[in-house]
XYZ file of N, CA and C in Angstrom:
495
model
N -14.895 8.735 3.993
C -15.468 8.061 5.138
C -16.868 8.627 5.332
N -17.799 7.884 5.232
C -18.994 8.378 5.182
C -20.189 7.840 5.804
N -19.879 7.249 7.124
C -20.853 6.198 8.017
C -22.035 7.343 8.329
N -21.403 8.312 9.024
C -22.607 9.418 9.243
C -23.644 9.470 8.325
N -23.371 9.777 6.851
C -24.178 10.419 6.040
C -25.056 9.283 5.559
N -24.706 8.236 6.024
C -25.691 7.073 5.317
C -26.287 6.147 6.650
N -25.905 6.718 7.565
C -26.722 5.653 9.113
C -25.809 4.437 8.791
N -24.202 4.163 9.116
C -23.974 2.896 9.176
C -22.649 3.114 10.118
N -22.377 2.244 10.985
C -21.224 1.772 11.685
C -20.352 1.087 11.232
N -19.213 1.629 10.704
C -17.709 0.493 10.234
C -17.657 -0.666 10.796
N -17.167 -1.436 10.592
C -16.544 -2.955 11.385
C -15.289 -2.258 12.352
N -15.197 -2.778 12.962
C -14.103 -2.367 14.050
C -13.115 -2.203 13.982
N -12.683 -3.684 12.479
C -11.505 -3.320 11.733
C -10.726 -2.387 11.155
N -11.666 -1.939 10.236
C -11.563 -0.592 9.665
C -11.590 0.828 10.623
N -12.155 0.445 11.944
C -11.917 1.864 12.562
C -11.060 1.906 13.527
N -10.142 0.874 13.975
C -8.954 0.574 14.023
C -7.815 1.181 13.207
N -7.943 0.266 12.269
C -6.854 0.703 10.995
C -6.771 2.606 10.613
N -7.854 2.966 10.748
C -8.305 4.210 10.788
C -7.309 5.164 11.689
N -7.490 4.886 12.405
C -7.489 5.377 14.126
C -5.879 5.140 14.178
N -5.173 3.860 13.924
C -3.531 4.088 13.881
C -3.137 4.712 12.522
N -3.536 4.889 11.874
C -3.302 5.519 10.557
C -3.132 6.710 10.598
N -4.588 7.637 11.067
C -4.148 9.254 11.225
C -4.719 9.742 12.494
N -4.606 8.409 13.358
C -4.674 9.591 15.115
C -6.090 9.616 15.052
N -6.386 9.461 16.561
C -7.882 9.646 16.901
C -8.861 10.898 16.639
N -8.158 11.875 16.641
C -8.457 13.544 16.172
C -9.005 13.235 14.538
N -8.222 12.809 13.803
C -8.684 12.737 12.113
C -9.461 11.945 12.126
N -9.311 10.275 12.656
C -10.612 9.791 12.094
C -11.839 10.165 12.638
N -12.100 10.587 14.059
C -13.408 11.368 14.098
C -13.442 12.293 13.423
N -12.871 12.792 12.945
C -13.279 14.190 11.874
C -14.081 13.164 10.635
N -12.908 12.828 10.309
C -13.371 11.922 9.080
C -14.217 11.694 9.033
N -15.125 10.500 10.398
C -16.011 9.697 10.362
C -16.934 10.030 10.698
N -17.271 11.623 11.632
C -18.127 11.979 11.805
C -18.527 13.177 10.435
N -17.837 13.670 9.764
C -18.342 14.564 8.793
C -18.451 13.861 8.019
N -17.767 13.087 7.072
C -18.388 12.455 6.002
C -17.598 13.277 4.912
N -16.411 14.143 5.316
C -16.181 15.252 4.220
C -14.710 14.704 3.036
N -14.962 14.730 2.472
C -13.639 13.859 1.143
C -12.544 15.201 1.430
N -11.098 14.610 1.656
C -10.432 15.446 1.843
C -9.206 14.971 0.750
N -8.579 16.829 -0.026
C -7.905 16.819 -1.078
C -6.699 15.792 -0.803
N -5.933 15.591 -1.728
C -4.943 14.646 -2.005
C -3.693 14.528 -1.409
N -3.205 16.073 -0.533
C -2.335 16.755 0.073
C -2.726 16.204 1.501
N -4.027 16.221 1.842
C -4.540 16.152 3.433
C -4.051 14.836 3.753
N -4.753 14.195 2.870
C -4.684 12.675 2.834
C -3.479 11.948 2.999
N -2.031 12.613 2.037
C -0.937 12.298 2.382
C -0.441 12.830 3.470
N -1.331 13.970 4.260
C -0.542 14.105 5.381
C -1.126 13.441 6.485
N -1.796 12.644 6.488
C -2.751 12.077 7.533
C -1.991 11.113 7.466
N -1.782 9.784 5.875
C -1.386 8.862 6.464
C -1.753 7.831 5.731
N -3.095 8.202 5.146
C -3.801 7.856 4.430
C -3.707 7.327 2.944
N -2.615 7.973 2.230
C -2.004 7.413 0.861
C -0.437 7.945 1.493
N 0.380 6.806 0.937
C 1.431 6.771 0.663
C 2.135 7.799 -0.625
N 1.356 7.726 -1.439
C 2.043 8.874 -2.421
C 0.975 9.570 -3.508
N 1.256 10.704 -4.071
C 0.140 11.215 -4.432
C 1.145 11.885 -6.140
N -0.040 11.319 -7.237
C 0.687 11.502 -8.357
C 0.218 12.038 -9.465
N 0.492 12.761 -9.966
C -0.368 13.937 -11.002
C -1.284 13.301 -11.661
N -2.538 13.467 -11.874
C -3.227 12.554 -13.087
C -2.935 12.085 -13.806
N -2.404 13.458 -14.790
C -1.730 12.854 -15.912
C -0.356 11.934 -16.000
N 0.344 11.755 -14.511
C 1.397 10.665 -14.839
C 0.967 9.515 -14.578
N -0.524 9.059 -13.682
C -1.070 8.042 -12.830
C -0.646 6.667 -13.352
N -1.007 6.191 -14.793
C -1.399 5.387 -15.493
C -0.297 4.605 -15.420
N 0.778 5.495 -15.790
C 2.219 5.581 -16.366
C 3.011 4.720 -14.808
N 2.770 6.040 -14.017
C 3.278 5.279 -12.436
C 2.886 4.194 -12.044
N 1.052 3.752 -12.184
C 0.591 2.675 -11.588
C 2.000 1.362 -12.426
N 1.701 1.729 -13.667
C 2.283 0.198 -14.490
C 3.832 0.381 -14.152
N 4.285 1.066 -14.409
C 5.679 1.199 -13.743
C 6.421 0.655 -12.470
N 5.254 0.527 -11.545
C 5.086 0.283 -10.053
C 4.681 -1.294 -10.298
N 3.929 -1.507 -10.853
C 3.486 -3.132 -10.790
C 4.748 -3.976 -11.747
N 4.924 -3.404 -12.440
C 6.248 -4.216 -13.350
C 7.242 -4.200 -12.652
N 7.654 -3.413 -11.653
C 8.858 -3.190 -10.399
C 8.479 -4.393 -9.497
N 7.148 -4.160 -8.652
C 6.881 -5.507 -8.099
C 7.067 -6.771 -8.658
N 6.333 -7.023 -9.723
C 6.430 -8.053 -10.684
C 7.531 -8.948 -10.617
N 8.728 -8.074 -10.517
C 9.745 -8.678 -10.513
C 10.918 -8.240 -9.695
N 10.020 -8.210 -8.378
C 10.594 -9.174 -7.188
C 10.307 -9.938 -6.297
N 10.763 -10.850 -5.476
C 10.252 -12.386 -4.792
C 9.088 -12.067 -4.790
N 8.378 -12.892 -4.808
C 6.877 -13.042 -4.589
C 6.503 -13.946 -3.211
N 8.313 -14.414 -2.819
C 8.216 -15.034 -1.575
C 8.089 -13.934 -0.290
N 9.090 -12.717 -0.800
C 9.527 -11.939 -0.140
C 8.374 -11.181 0.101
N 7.630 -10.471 -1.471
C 6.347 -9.438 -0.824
C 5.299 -10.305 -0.144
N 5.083 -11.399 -0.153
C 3.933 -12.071 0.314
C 4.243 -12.122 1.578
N 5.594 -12.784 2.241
C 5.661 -12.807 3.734
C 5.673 -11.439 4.367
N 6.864 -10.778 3.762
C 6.577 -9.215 4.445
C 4.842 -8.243 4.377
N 4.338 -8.470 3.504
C 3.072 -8.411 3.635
C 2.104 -8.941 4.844
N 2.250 -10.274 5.054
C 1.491 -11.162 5.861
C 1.934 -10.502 7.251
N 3.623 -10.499 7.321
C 3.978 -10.105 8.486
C 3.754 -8.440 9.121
N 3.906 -7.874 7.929
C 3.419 -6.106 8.308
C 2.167 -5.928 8.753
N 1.338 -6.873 8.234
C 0.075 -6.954 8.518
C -0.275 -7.472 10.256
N 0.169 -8.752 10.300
C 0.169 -8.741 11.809
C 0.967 -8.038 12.490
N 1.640 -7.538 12.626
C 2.322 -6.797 13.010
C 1.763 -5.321 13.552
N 1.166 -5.315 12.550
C -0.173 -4.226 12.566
C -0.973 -4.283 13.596
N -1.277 -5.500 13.720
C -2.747 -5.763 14.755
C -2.579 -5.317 16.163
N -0.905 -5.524 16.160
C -0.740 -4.703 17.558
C -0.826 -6.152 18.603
N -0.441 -7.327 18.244
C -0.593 -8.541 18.936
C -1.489 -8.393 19.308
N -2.736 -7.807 18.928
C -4.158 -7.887 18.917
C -4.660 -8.948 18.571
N -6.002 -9.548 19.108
C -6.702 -10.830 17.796
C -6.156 -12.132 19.114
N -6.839 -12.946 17.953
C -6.366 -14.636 17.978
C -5.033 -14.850 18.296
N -4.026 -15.006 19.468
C -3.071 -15.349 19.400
C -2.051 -14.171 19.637
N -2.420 -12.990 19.216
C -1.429 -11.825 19.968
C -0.042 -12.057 19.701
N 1.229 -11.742 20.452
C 2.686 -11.733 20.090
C 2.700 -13.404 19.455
N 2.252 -14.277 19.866
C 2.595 -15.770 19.637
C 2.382 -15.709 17.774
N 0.740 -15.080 17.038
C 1.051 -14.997 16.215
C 1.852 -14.658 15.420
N 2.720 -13.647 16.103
C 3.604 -12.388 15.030
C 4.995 -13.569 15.154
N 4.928 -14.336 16.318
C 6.161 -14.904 16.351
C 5.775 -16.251 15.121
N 4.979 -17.091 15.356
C 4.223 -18.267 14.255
C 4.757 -17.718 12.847
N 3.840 -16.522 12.634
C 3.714 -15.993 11.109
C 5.694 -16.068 10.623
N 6.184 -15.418 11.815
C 7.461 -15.354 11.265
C 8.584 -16.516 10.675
N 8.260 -17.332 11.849
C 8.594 -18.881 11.591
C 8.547 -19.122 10.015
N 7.050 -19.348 10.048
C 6.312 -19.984 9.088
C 6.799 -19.692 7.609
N 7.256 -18.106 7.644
C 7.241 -17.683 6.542
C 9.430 -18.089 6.507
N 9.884 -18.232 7.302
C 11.111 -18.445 7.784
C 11.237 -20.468 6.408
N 10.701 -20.598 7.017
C 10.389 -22.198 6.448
C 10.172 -22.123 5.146
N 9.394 -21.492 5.062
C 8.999 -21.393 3.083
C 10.363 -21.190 2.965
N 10.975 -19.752 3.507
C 12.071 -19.290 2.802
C 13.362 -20.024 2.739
N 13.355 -21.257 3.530
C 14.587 -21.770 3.730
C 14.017 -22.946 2.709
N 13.013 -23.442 2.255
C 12.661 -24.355 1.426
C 13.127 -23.584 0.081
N 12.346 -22.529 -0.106
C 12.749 -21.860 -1.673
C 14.250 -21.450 -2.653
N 14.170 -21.340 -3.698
C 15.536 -21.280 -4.302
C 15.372 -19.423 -4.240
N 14.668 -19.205 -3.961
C 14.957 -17.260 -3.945
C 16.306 -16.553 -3.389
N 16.328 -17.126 -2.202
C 17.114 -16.555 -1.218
C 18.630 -16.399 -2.946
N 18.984 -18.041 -3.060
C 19.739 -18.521 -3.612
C 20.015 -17.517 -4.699
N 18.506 -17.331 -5.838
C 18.960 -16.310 -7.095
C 19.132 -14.903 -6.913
N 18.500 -14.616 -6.032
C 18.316 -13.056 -5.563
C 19.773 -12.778 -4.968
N 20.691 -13.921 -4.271
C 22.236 -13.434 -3.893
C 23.390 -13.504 -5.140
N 23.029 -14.630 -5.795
C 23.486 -14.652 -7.028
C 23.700 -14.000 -8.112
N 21.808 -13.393 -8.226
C 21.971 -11.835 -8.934
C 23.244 -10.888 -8.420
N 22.595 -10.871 -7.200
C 23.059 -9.208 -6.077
C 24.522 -9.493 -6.530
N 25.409 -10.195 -6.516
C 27.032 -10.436 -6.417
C 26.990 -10.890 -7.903
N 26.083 -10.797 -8.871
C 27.056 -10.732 -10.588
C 25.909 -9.392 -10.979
N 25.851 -8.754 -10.095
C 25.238 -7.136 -10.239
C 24.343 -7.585 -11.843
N 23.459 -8.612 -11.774
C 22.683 -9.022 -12.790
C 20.874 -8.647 -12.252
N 19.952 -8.961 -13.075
C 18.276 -8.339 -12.310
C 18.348 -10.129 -12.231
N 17.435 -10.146 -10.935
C 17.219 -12.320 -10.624
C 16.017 -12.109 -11.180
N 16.011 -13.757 -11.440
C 14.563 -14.078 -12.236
C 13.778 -15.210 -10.894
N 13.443 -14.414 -10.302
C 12.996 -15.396 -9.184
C 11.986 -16.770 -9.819
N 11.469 -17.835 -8.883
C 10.767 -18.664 -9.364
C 9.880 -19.356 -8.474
N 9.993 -18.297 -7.502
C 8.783 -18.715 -6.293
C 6.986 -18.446 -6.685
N 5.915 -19.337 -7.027
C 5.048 -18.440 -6.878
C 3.606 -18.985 -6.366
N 4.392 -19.368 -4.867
C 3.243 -19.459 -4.175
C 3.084 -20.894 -3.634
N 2.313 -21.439 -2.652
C 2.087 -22.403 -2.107
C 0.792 -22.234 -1.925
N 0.120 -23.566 -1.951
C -1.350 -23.934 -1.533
C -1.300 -23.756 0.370
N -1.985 -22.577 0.916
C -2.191 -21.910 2.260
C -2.305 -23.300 3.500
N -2.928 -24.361 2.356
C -3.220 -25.832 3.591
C -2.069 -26.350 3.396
N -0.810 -26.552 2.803
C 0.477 -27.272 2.518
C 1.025 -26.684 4.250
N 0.511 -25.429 4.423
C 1.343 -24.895 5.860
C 0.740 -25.692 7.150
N -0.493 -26.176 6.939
C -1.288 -26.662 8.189
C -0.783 -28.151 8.836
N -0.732 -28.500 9.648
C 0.081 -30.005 10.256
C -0.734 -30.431 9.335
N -0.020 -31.493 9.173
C -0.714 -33.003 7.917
C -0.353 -33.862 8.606
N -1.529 -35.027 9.519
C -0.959 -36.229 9.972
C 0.126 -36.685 8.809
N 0.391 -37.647 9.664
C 1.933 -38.517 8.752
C 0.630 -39.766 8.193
N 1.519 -40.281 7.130
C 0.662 -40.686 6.502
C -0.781 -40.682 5.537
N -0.603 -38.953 5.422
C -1.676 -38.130 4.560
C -1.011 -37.526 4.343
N -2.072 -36.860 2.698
C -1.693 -35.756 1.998
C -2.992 -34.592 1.955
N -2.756 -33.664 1.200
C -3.861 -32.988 1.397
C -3.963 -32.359 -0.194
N -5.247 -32.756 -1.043
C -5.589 -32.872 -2.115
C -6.528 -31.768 -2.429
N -6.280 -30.791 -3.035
C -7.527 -29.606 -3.169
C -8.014 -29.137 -1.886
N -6.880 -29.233 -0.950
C -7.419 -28.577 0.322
C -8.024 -29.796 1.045
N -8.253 -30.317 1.011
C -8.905 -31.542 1.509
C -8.016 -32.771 1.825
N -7.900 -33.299 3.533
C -7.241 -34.142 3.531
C -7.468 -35.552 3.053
N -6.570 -36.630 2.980
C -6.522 -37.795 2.365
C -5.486 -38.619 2.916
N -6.325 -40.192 3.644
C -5.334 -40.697 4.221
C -5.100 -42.004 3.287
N -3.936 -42.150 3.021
C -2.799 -42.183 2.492
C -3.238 -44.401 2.024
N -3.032 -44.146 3.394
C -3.307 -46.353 3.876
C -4.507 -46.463 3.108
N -5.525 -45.961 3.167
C -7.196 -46.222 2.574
C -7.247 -45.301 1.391
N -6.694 -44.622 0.787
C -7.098 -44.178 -0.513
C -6.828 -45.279 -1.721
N -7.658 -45.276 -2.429
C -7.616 -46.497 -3.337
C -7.578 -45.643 -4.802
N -7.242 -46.452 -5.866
C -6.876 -46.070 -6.870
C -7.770 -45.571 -7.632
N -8.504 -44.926 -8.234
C -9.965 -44.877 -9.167
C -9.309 -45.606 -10.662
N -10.320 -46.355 -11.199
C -10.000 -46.789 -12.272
C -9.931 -45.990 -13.342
């Protein structure tokens, strides 16, 4: 953290996120010294989740992404979205209403998707699921009058679109 040493002010975001992360005491330390703290501090602040020998790094990173890899992509994306607001502290645009929306929303995908379905299927023939969720276009979630679709993000009504030759 190094705003001091270079004349600049964080976004608010970041000194937020800061600030619930390791307590108002650390990030002014942080933000007013400018000082890089060892790998131990850091995990005790709050700051990294886990801390891993050099020499195993490489090994752990890919290990860790091939674990993700293959599971829902419905599942890390909503729990993501939702940890995230969740985060804000019903802060922002919309406050508890968002955290309640986001939940919905992501409620809907999940009752649309076949995940739920392979991931129980696995779990009860103690098999690994091959999920097959991966992803929706972000405007498919937004109301769509009736009688439109929405084409590259861009809506399109339906009665007046004509054929291109």
């Amino acid at each position: 953290m190094t705003p001091a040493k270079i004349g600049i002010v964080y976004p608010l975001s970041g000194i937020e996120r800061l600030v619930r992360l390791a307590g108002p005491g650390a990030a002014k330390y942080l933000l007013f010294s400018g000082d890089f703290v060892p790998a131990e501090q850091a995990l005790r602040l709050g700051l990294v989740e886990r801390v891993i020998p050099q020499a195993d790094f490489w090994t752990d990173v890919a290990s860790f992404a091939r674990r993700l890899a293959g599971r829902s992509q419905l599942s890390l994306q909503a729990m993501k979205e939702l940890v995230d607001t969740i985060a804000a502290g019903g802060q922002g645009a919309g406050g508890r209403d968002a955290v309640e929306l986001t939940s919905r929303r992501w409620q809907q995908e999940m009752a649309a998707a076949a995940d739920p379905v392979i991931g129980v299927r696995a779990f009860l023939a103690k098999e690994e699921p091959v999920f097959t969720w991966t992803g929706r276009d972000r405007t498919a979630w937004d109301s769509t009058p009736q009688g439109s679709t929405r084409q590259n993000g861009s809506l399109t009504d339906n009665a007046t679109q004509e054929e291109a030759p």
